[in-house]
Amino acid sequence: MPVTIGNKTIGDTHPCFITFEAGPTHDGLESAKRLVKLAAEAGADAVKFQIFDPDKLVADKQMTRPYEILVDRETGETEIITETLYDILSRRCLHREEWIEVKRYSDELDLAFFATVGFEEDINLLVELGCHSIKIASADINHWPLIRTAAKTGMCIQLDTGNATVGELEDAVEVCRSEGNEKIIIHNCPSGYPARLESINLNFISTLKRMFPNYAIAYSDHTPGWEMDVAAVALGANLVEKTITMDRTTRSIEHIFSLEPGEMEHFIKTVRDVEIAMGTTRRVLHPEQRKDRLRGRRSAFVKQAVGKGKTVSLEDIEFRRPGYGIAPHIFESLQNYVYSKDLQAGHRLSFADLDEP
Protein backbone atom coordinates (compact mmCIF):
# COMPACT_ATOMS: atom_id res chain seq x y z
CA MET A 1 0.00 0.00 0.00
CA PRO A 2 1.31 3.50 -0.76
CA VAL A 3 2.81 5.51 2.10
CA THR A 4 2.09 9.22 2.38
CA ILE A 5 4.84 11.44 3.77
CA GLY A 6 3.97 15.11 3.92
CA ASN A 7 2.35 15.89 0.57
CA LYS A 8 4.17 13.08 -1.26
CA THR A 9 2.96 9.52 -1.79
CA ILE A 10 5.44 6.66 -2.09
CA GLY A 11 4.33 3.66 -4.12
CA ASP A 12 4.28 1.97 -7.51
CA THR A 13 2.07 4.49 -9.28
CA HIS A 14 3.92 7.53 -7.94
CA PRO A 15 7.26 9.22 -8.72
CA CYS A 16 10.30 7.74 -7.02
CA PHE A 17 10.83 9.46 -3.66
CA ILE A 18 14.37 10.84 -3.38
CA THR A 19 16.06 11.07 0.00
CA PHE A 20 19.46 12.64 0.47
CA GLU A 21 21.39 11.17 3.39
CA ALA A 22 23.40 13.75 5.34
CA GLY A 23 23.78 11.79 8.57
CA PRO A 24 27.33 10.47 8.18
CA THR A 25 28.78 13.40 6.26
CA HIS A 26 28.11 16.43 8.45
CA ASP A 27 30.34 17.39 11.37
CA GLY A 28 28.14 19.76 13.30
CA LEU A 29 25.11 22.03 13.17
CA GLU A 30 26.29 24.42 10.48
CA SER A 31 27.51 21.73 8.09
CA ALA A 32 24.25 19.82 8.67
CA LYS A 33 22.25 22.89 7.68
CA ARG A 34 24.43 23.45 4.60
CA LEU A 35 23.64 19.94 3.42
CA VAL A 36 19.93 20.47 4.10
CA LYS A 37 20.02 23.61 1.95
CA LEU A 38 21.82 21.81 -0.88
CA ALA A 39 19.30 18.96 -0.76
CA ALA A 40 16.41 21.40 -1.01
CA GLU A 41 17.99 23.39 -3.83
CA ALA A 42 18.60 20.21 -5.83
CA GLY A 43 14.93 19.20 -5.53
CA ALA A 44 15.12 16.26 -3.12
CA ASP A 45 11.98 15.09 -1.33
CA ALA A 46 13.64 14.44 2.02
CA VAL A 47 16.84 14.72 4.01
CA LYS A 48 17.95 12.05 6.47
CA PHE A 49 20.20 12.14 9.52
CA GLN A 50 21.34 9.70 12.19
CA ILE A 51 20.62 10.29 15.87
CA PHE A 52 22.94 8.20 18.05
CA ASP A 53 24.48 8.87 21.44
CA PRO A 54 27.95 7.30 21.05
CA ASP A 55 28.47 7.17 24.81
CA LYS A 56 25.37 4.99 25.18
CA LEU A 57 25.69 2.99 21.97
CA VAL A 58 29.35 1.96 21.99
CA ALA A 59 30.45 -0.12 24.95
CA ASP A 60 33.95 -0.75 23.61
CA LYS A 61 35.36 2.68 22.84
CA GLN A 62 38.39 1.06 21.16
CA MET A 63 36.36 -0.97 18.63
CA THR A 64 37.55 0.04 15.17
CA ARG A 65 36.07 0.18 11.69
CA PRO A 66 38.12 0.28 8.46
CA TYR A 67 36.77 2.23 5.49
CA GLU A 68 37.93 3.65 2.18
CA ILE A 69 38.56 7.31 1.40
CA LEU A 70 39.24 9.12 -1.87
CA VAL A 71 42.75 10.58 -1.92
CA ASP A 72 42.93 12.02 -5.44
CA ARG A 73 39.80 12.70 -7.47
CA GLU A 74 41.81 12.97 -10.72
CA THR A 75 43.54 9.60 -10.50
CA GLY A 76 40.89 7.87 -8.39
CA GLU A 77 43.54 6.88 -5.85
CA THR A 78 42.03 5.63 -2.60
CA GLU A 79 43.28 4.69 0.84
CA ILE A 80 42.01 2.44 3.61
CA ILE A 81 41.97 4.07 7.01
CA THR A 82 40.82 2.76 10.36
CA GLU A 83 39.40 4.62 13.32
CA THR A 84 37.22 3.86 16.29
CA LEU A 85 33.47 3.63 15.84
CA TYR A 86 33.15 5.92 18.84
CA ASP A 87 35.06 8.70 17.06
CA ILE A 88 33.09 8.21 13.87
CA LEU A 89 29.76 8.55 15.66
CA SER A 90 30.92 11.42 17.85
CA ARG A 91 31.51 13.63 14.79
CA ARG A 92 27.88 13.43 13.78
CA CYS A 93 26.38 13.76 17.26
CA LEU A 94 24.23 16.88 17.81
CA HIS A 95 22.53 18.10 20.97
CA ARG A 96 18.77 18.14 21.29
CA GLU A 97 18.50 21.89 20.61
CA GLU A 98 20.62 21.47 17.50
CA TRP A 99 18.35 18.75 16.14
CA ILE A 100 15.40 21.04 16.74
CA GLU A 101 17.16 23.69 14.67
CA VAL A 102 17.93 21.26 11.82
CA LYS A 103 14.31 20.05 11.73
CA ARG A 104 13.00 23.63 11.76
CA TYR A 105 15.32 24.53 8.89
CA SER A 106 14.20 21.46 6.90
CA ASP A 107 10.58 22.50 7.38
CA GLU A 108 11.34 26.00 6.12
CA LEU A 109 12.78 24.51 2.95
CA ASP A 110 9.85 22.09 2.53
CA LEU A 111 11.99 18.98 3.01
CA ALA A 112 10.71 15.93 4.83
CA PHE A 113 13.00 15.06 7.73
CA PHE A 114 13.93 11.43 8.51
CA ALA A 115 16.34 10.02 11.04
CA THR A 116 17.90 6.70 11.96
CA VAL A 117 17.65 6.28 15.73
CA GLY A 118 19.37 4.24 18.40
CA PHE A 119 17.32 4.57 21.57
CA GLU A 120 13.80 5.19 22.84
CA GLU A 121 14.60 8.78 23.80
CA ASP A 122 15.68 9.42 20.18
CA ILE A 123 12.28 8.17 19.03
CA ASN A 124 10.60 10.46 21.57
CA LEU A 125 12.60 13.38 20.16
CA LEU A 126 11.41 12.60 16.63
CA VAL A 127 7.82 12.49 17.87
CA GLU A 128 8.31 15.84 19.59
CA LEU A 129 9.80 17.32 16.43
CA GLY A 130 6.94 16.06 14.27
CA CYS A 131 9.25 14.05 12.02
CA HIS A 132 7.91 12.23 9.01
CA SER A 133 9.61 8.86 9.34
CA ILE A 134 11.84 6.74 11.56
CA LYS A 135 14.54 4.55 10.07
CA ILE A 136 15.93 1.42 11.68
CA ALA A 137 19.55 0.66 10.84
CA SER A 138 20.31 -2.75 9.38
CA ALA A 139 22.41 -3.54 12.44
CA ASP A 140 19.24 -3.17 14.53
CA ILE A 141 17.01 -5.35 12.36
CA ASN A 142 16.76 -7.79 15.31
CA HIS A 143 16.32 -5.06 17.94
CA TRP A 144 12.65 -5.79 18.41
CA PRO A 145 12.16 -3.51 21.43
CA LEU A 146 13.46 -0.54 19.40
CA ILE A 147 11.37 -1.46 16.34
CA ARG A 148 8.30 -1.99 18.52
CA THR A 149 8.69 1.41 20.18
CA ALA A 150 9.15 3.09 16.80
CA ALA A 151 6.11 1.33 15.33
CA LYS A 152 3.92 2.46 18.22
CA THR A 153 4.43 6.09 17.20
CA GLY A 154 2.36 5.48 14.07
CA MET A 155 5.09 7.06 11.96
CA CYS A 156 6.32 5.46 8.75
CA ILE A 157 8.99 2.88 9.61
CA GLN A 158 11.88 2.35 7.20
CA LEU A 159 13.78 -0.92 7.61
CA ASP A 160 17.32 -1.33 6.30
CA THR A 161 18.30 -4.84 5.27
CA GLY A 162 22.12 -4.71 5.13
CA ASN A 163 23.42 -8.11 6.20
CA ALA A 164 20.02 -9.24 7.52
CA THR A 165 18.55 -12.57 6.51
CA VAL A 166 15.14 -12.78 4.88
CA GLY A 167 13.81 -14.34 8.06
CA GLU A 168 15.08 -11.44 10.19
CA LEU A 169 13.46 -8.98 7.80
CA GLU A 170 10.13 -10.83 7.91
CA ASP A 171 10.28 -10.83 11.70
CA ALA A 172 10.94 -7.07 11.80
CA VAL A 173 7.98 -6.43 9.53
CA GLU A 174 5.76 -8.57 11.77
CA VAL A 175 6.87 -6.60 14.83
CA CYS A 176 5.69 -3.39 13.11
CA ARG A 177 2.41 -4.99 12.09
CA SER A 178 1.81 -6.37 15.58
CA GLU A 179 1.68 -2.75 16.77
CA GLY A 180 -0.88 -1.90 14.11
CA ASN A 181 1.63 -0.06 11.95
CA GLU A 182 1.41 -0.90 8.24
CA LYS A 183 3.30 2.20 7.10
CA ILE A 184 6.47 0.33 6.19
CA ILE A 185 9.26 0.95 3.67
CA ILE A 186 11.80 -1.83 3.13
CA HIS A 187 15.28 -0.93 1.87
CA ASN A 188 17.63 -3.06 -0.16
CA CYS A 189 20.74 -1.64 1.53
CA PRO A 190 24.05 -3.27 0.57
CA SER A 191 26.67 -3.14 3.30
CA GLY A 192 30.16 -1.73 2.85
CA TYR A 193 31.80 1.69 2.70
CA PRO A 194 31.71 1.62 -0.28
CA ALA A 195 29.71 -1.48 -1.14
CA ARG A 196 31.29 -4.08 -3.40
CA LEU A 197 29.46 -4.64 -6.69
CA GLU A 198 29.08 -8.32 -5.83
CA SER A 199 27.20 -7.41 -2.66
CA ILE A 200 24.66 -5.01 -4.17
CA ASN A 201 22.30 -7.65 -5.56
CA LEU A 202 19.90 -5.28 -7.28
CA ASN A 203 17.66 -8.16 -8.29
CA PHE A 204 16.71 -8.48 -4.64
CA ILE A 205 14.54 -5.40 -5.18
CA SER A 206 12.29 -7.51 -7.39
CA THR A 207 12.26 -10.25 -4.76
CA LEU A 208 11.25 -7.76 -2.06
CA LYS A 209 8.45 -6.43 -4.26
CA ARG A 210 7.08 -9.96 -4.66
CA MET A 211 7.51 -10.81 -0.97
CA PHE A 212 5.99 -7.58 0.31
CA PRO A 213 3.49 -6.39 -2.33
CA ASN A 214 1.72 -4.17 0.21
CA TYR A 215 4.80 -2.13 1.12
CA ALA A 216 7.03 0.36 -0.63
CA ILE A 217 10.47 -0.96 -1.56
CA ALA A 218 13.54 1.29 -1.50
CA TYR A 219 17.21 1.23 -2.41
CA SER A 220 19.95 2.78 -0.26
CA ASP A 221 23.08 3.35 -2.30
CA HIS A 222 26.62 2.91 -0.97
CA THR A 223 28.45 3.07 -4.31
CA PRO A 224 30.20 5.97 -6.09
CA GLY A 225 28.23 7.58 -8.90
CA TRP A 226 24.57 6.92 -9.47
CA GLU A 227 24.46 4.07 -11.96
CA MET A 228 23.13 1.70 -9.31
CA ASP A 229 20.35 4.14 -8.39
CA VAL A 230 19.26 4.37 -12.02
CA ALA A 231 19.15 0.58 -12.21
CA ALA A 232 17.18 0.43 -8.96
CA VAL A 233 14.60 2.86 -10.31
CA ALA A 234 14.31 0.77 -13.47
CA LEU A 235 13.71 -2.29 -11.29
CA GLY A 236 10.84 -0.55 -9.52
CA ALA A 237 12.37 1.01 -6.40
CA ASN A 238 9.82 3.40 -4.89
CA LEU A 239 12.45 5.37 -2.98
CA VAL A 240 16.17 5.88 -3.43
CA GLU A 241 18.50 7.15 -0.72
CA LYS A 242 21.83 8.69 -1.67
CA THR A 243 24.47 10.18 0.62
CA ILE A 244 25.60 13.76 -0.03
CA THR A 245 28.73 15.65 0.99
CA MET A 246 30.40 19.01 0.59
CA ASP A 247 33.64 17.32 -0.51
CA ARG A 248 34.10 13.68 -1.56
CA THR A 249 37.78 13.74 -0.54
CA THR A 250 36.93 14.41 3.12
CA ARG A 251 38.91 11.95 5.24
CA SER A 252 35.91 10.39 6.89
CA ILE A 253 33.54 7.50 6.37
CA GLU A 254 30.98 7.48 3.50
CA HIS A 255 32.20 10.63 1.75
CA ILE A 256 33.88 8.59 -1.00
CA PHE A 257 30.58 7.49 -2.53
CA SER A 258 28.58 10.66 -1.82
CA LEU A 259 27.25 13.25 -4.24
CA GLU A 260 28.90 16.66 -4.22
CA PRO A 261 27.00 19.96 -4.62
CA GLY A 262 27.47 20.13 -8.37
CA GLU A 263 26.04 16.62 -8.85
CA MET A 264 22.91 16.59 -6.72
CA GLU A 265 20.56 18.29 -9.17
CA HIS A 266 21.89 16.19 -12.05
CA PHE A 267 21.26 13.04 -9.99
CA ILE A 268 17.62 13.98 -9.47
CA LYS A 269 17.13 14.93 -13.12
CA THR A 270 18.59 11.58 -14.18
CA VAL A 271 16.15 9.70 -11.95
CA ARG A 272 13.23 11.71 -13.32
CA ASP A 273 14.38 11.14 -16.91
CA VAL A 274 14.57 7.40 -16.30
CA GLU A 275 11.05 7.40 -14.88
CA ILE A 276 9.72 9.09 -18.01
CA ALA A 277 11.69 6.76 -20.26
CA MET A 278 10.38 3.66 -18.46
CA GLY A 279 6.94 4.45 -19.88
CA THR A 280 4.36 1.71 -19.72
CA THR A 281 4.23 -2.07 -20.10
CA ARG A 282 1.89 -1.61 -23.08
CA ARG A 283 3.09 -0.82 -26.60
CA VAL A 284 1.69 2.66 -27.19
CA LEU A 285 2.49 4.68 -30.31
CA HIS A 286 2.06 8.40 -29.89
CA PRO A 287 0.66 10.41 -32.83
CA GLU A 288 4.10 11.74 -33.65
CA GLN A 289 5.49 8.20 -33.73
CA ARG A 290 2.70 7.06 -36.03
CA LYS A 291 3.41 9.92 -38.41
CA ASP A 292 7.17 9.61 -38.20
CA ARG A 293 7.27 5.88 -38.84
CA LEU A 294 5.80 6.36 -42.34
CA ARG A 295 8.83 8.42 -43.33
CA GLY A 296 11.04 5.39 -42.84
CA ARG A 297 8.67 2.80 -44.27
CA ARG A 298 8.15 1.97 -47.94
CA SER A 299 5.31 2.12 -50.40
CA ALA A 300 4.77 0.96 -53.99
CA PHE A 301 6.21 3.08 -56.84
CA VAL A 302 5.88 2.27 -60.54
CA LYS A 303 9.29 1.17 -61.74
CA GLN A 304 8.59 1.62 -65.43
CA ALA A 305 5.70 3.12 -67.43
CA VAL A 306 2.56 0.96 -67.48
CA GLY A 307 -0.60 1.19 -69.56
CA LYS A 308 -4.25 1.31 -68.56
CA GLY A 309 -5.79 -2.17 -68.23
CA LYS A 310 -2.53 -3.95 -67.55
CA THR A 311 -2.65 -6.45 -64.72
CA VAL A 312 -0.76 -5.29 -61.68
CA SER A 313 2.47 -7.19 -61.23
CA LEU A 314 5.31 -7.10 -58.77
CA GLU A 315 7.67 -6.83 -61.71
CA ASP A 316 6.33 -3.31 -62.39
CA ILE A 317 6.91 -2.11 -58.84
CA GLU A 318 9.72 -1.14 -56.53
CA PHE A 319 9.22 -0.27 -52.89
CA ARG A 320 10.67 3.07 -51.90
CA ARG A 321 10.48 5.59 -49.08
CA PRO A 322 8.37 7.29 -47.79
CA GLY A 323 5.55 4.97 -46.90
CA TYR A 324 2.63 7.34 -47.66
CA GLY A 325 1.29 5.15 -50.45
CA ILE A 326 0.36 1.46 -50.66
CA ALA A 327 2.44 -0.51 -48.16
CA PRO A 328 4.26 -3.71 -49.26
CA HIS A 329 2.07 -6.01 -47.20
CA ILE A 330 -1.06 -4.46 -48.74
CA PHE A 331 0.32 -4.62 -52.29
CA GLU A 332 0.56 -8.41 -52.11
CA SER A 333 -3.24 -8.65 -52.07
CA LEU A 334 -3.64 -6.34 -55.11
CA GLN A 335 -1.70 -8.25 -57.75
CA ASN A 336 -4.86 -9.38 -59.62
CA TYR A 337 -6.01 -5.76 -60.00
CA VAL A 338 -5.50 -3.74 -63.21
CA TYR A 339 -4.22 -0.22 -63.71
CA SER A 340 -7.08 2.27 -64.20
CA LYS A 341 -4.91 4.73 -66.15
CA ASP A 342 -1.57 5.10 -67.84
CA LEU A 343 1.19 5.67 -65.28
CA GLN A 344 4.69 7.04 -65.72
CA ALA A 345 7.85 5.60 -64.18
CA GLY A 346 8.40 6.86 -60.64
CA HIS A 347 4.70 7.38 -59.90
CA ARG A 348 3.68 6.56 -56.31
CA LEU A 349 0.84 4.06 -56.58
CA SER A 350 -2.50 4.78 -54.90
CA PHE A 351 -5.82 2.96 -54.79
CA ALA A 352 -7.21 5.51 -57.27
CA ASP A 353 -4.77 4.07 -59.82
CA LEU A 354 -6.29 0.59 -59.61
CA ASP A 355 -9.48 -1.19 -60.69
CA GLU A 356 -10.76 -4.47 -59.40
CA PRO A 357 -10.42 -7.35 -61.86
CSV table of N, CA and C in Angstrom, one decimal, residues 1-4 8-17 184-186 205-219 232-239 272 275-276 278-281:
chain,number,residue,atom,x,y,z
A,1,MET,N,0.8,-1.2,0.0
A,1,MET,CA,0.0,0.0,0.0
A,1,MET,C,0.9,1.2,0.0
A,2,PRO,N,0.5,2.3,-0.7
A,2,PRO,CA,1.3,3.5,-0.8
A,2,PRO,C,1.4,4.1,0.6
A,3,VAL,N,2.6,4.8,0.8
A,3,VAL,CA,2.8,5.5,2.1
A,3,VAL,C,2.8,7.0,1.8
A,4,THR,N,2.1,7.8,2.6
A,4,THR,CA,2.1,9.2,2.4
A,4,THR,C,3.0,9.9,3.4
A,8,LYS,N,3.7,14.0,-0.3
A,8,LYS,CA,4.2,13.1,-1.3
A,8,LYS,C,3.7,11.7,-0.9
A,9,THR,N,3.4,10.9,-2.0
A,9,THR,CA,3.0,9.5,-1.8
A,9,THR,C,4.0,8.6,-2.4
A,10,ILE,N,4.4,7.6,-1.7
A,10,ILE,CA,5.4,6.7,-2.1
A,10,ILE,C,4.8,5.3,-2.4
A,11,GLY,N,4.9,4.9,-3.7
A,11,GLY,CA,4.3,3.7,-4.1
A,11,GLY,C,4.5,3.5,-5.6
A,12,ASP,N,4.0,2.4,-6.1
A,12,ASP,CA,4.3,2.0,-7.5
A,12,ASP,C,3.7,2.9,-8.6
A,13,THR,N,2.7,3.6,-8.3
A,13,THR,CA,2.1,4.5,-9.3
A,13,THR,C,2.5,5.9,-9.1
A,14,HIS,N,3.5,6.2,-8.3
A,14,HIS,CA,3.9,7.5,-7.9
A,14,HIS,C,5.4,7.7,-8.3
A,15,PRO,N,5.8,9.0,-8.4
A,15,PRO,CA,7.3,9.2,-8.7
A,15,PRO,C,8.1,8.7,-7.6
A,16,CYS,N,9.3,8.2,-8.0
A,16,CYS,CA,10.3,7.7,-7.0
A,16,CYS,C,10.6,8.8,-6.0
A,17,PHE,N,10.5,8.5,-4.7
A,17,PHE,CA,10.8,9.5,-3.7
A,17,PHE,C,12.3,9.5,-3.5
A,184,ILE,N,5.1,0.9,6.2
A,184,ILE,CA,6.5,0.3,6.2
A,184,ILE,C,7.1,0.5,4.8
A,185,ILE,N,8.4,0.9,4.9
A,185,ILE,CA,9.3,1.0,3.7
A,185,ILE,C,10.5,0.0,3.9
A,186,ILE,N,10.7,-0.9,3.0
A,186,ILE,CA,11.8,-1.8,3.1
A,186,ILE,C,12.9,-1.5,2.2
A,205,ILE,N,15.7,-6.3,-5.2
A,205,ILE,CA,14.5,-5.4,-5.2
A,205,ILE,C,13.3,-6.1,-5.7
A,206,SER,N,13.4,-6.8,-6.8
A,206,SER,CA,12.3,-7.5,-7.4
A,206,SER,C,11.8,-8.6,-6.4
A,207,THR,N,12.7,-9.2,-5.7
A,207,THR,CA,12.3,-10.2,-4.8
A,207,THR,C,11.5,-9.6,-3.6
A,208,LEU,N,11.9,-8.5,-3.1
A,208,LEU,CA,11.2,-7.8,-2.1
A,208,LEU,C,9.9,-7.3,-2.5
A,209,LYS,N,9.7,-6.9,-3.8
A,209,LYS,CA,8.4,-6.4,-4.3
A,209,LYS,C,7.5,-7.6,-4.3
A,210,ARG,N,8.0,-8.8,-4.6
A,210,ARG,CA,7.1,-10.0,-4.7
A,210,ARG,C,6.7,-10.4,-3.2
A,211,MET,N,7.7,-10.4,-2.3
A,211,MET,CA,7.5,-10.8,-1.0
A,211,MET,C,6.6,-9.9,-0.2
A,212,PHE,N,6.7,-8.6,-0.5
A,212,PHE,CA,6.0,-7.6,0.3
A,212,PHE,C,5.2,-6.7,-0.6
A,213,PRO,N,4.2,-7.2,-1.3
A,213,PRO,CA,3.5,-6.4,-2.3
A,213,PRO,C,2.7,-5.2,-1.7
A,214,ASN,N,2.5,-5.2,-0.4
A,214,ASN,CA,1.7,-4.2,0.2
A,214,ASN,C,2.6,-3.0,0.7
A,215,TYR,N,3.9,-3.1,0.6
A,215,TYR,CA,4.8,-2.1,1.1
A,215,TYR,C,5.7,-1.5,0.0
A,216,ALA,N,6.1,-0.3,0.3
A,216,ALA,CA,7.0,0.4,-0.6
A,216,ALA,C,8.4,-0.3,-0.5
A,217,ILE,N,9.1,-0.4,-1.6
A,217,ILE,CA,10.5,-1.0,-1.6
A,217,ILE,C,11.5,0.1,-2.0
A,218,ALA,N,12.6,0.2,-1.3
A,218,ALA,CA,13.5,1.3,-1.5
A,218,ALA,C,14.9,0.7,-1.8
A,219,TYR,N,15.8,1.6,-2.2
A,219,TYR,CA,17.2,1.2,-2.4
A,219,TYR,C,18.1,2.3,-1.8
A,232,ALA,N,18.2,0.7,-10.0
A,232,ALA,CA,17.2,0.4,-9.0
A,232,ALA,C,15.8,1.0,-9.3
A,233,VAL,N,15.8,2.2,-9.9
A,233,VAL,CA,14.6,2.9,-10.3
A,233,VAL,C,14.0,2.0,-11.4
A,234,ALA,N,14.8,1.6,-12.4
A,234,ALA,CA,14.3,0.8,-13.5
A,234,ALA,C,13.7,-0.5,-13.0
A,235,LEU,N,14.2,-1.0,-11.9
A,235,LEU,CA,13.7,-2.3,-11.3
A,235,LEU,C,12.5,-2.1,-10.4
A,236,GLY,N,12.1,-0.8,-10.2
A,236,GLY,CA,10.8,-0.6,-9.5
A,236,GLY,C,11.0,0.0,-8.1
A,237,ALA,N,12.2,0.4,-7.7
A,237,ALA,CA,12.4,1.0,-6.4
A,237,ALA,C,11.5,2.2,-6.2
A,238,ASN,N,10.7,2.3,-5.1
A,238,ASN,CA,9.8,3.4,-4.9
A,238,ASN,C,10.5,4.6,-4.2
A,239,LEU,N,11.7,4.3,-3.7
A,239,LEU,CA,12.5,5.4,-3.0
A,239,LEU,C,13.9,5.1,-3.2
A,272,ARG,N,14.5,11.3,-12.7
A,272,ARG,CA,13.2,11.7,-13.3
A,272,ARG,C,13.2,11.4,-14.8
A,275,GLU,N,12.5,7.7,-15.1
A,275,GLU,CA,11.0,7.4,-14.9
A,275,GLU,C,10.2,7.7,-16.1
A,276,ILE,N,10.5,8.8,-16.8
A,276,ILE,CA,9.7,9.1,-18.0
A,276,ILE,C,10.0,8.0,-19.1
A,278,MET,N,10.9,5.0,-18.8
A,278,MET,CA,10.4,3.7,-18.5
A,278,MET,C,9.0,3.5,-19.1
A,279,GLY,N,8.2,4.5,-19.2
A,279,GLY,CA,6.9,4.5,-19.9
A,279,GLY,C,6.0,3.5,-19.3
A,280,THR,N,5.4,2.6,-20.1
A,280,THR,CA,4.4,1.7,-19.7
A,280,THR,C,4.7,0.3,-20.2
A,281,THR,N,4.0,-0.7,-19.6
A,281,THR,CA,4.2,-2.1,-20.1
A,281,THR,C,3.5,-2.3,-21.4
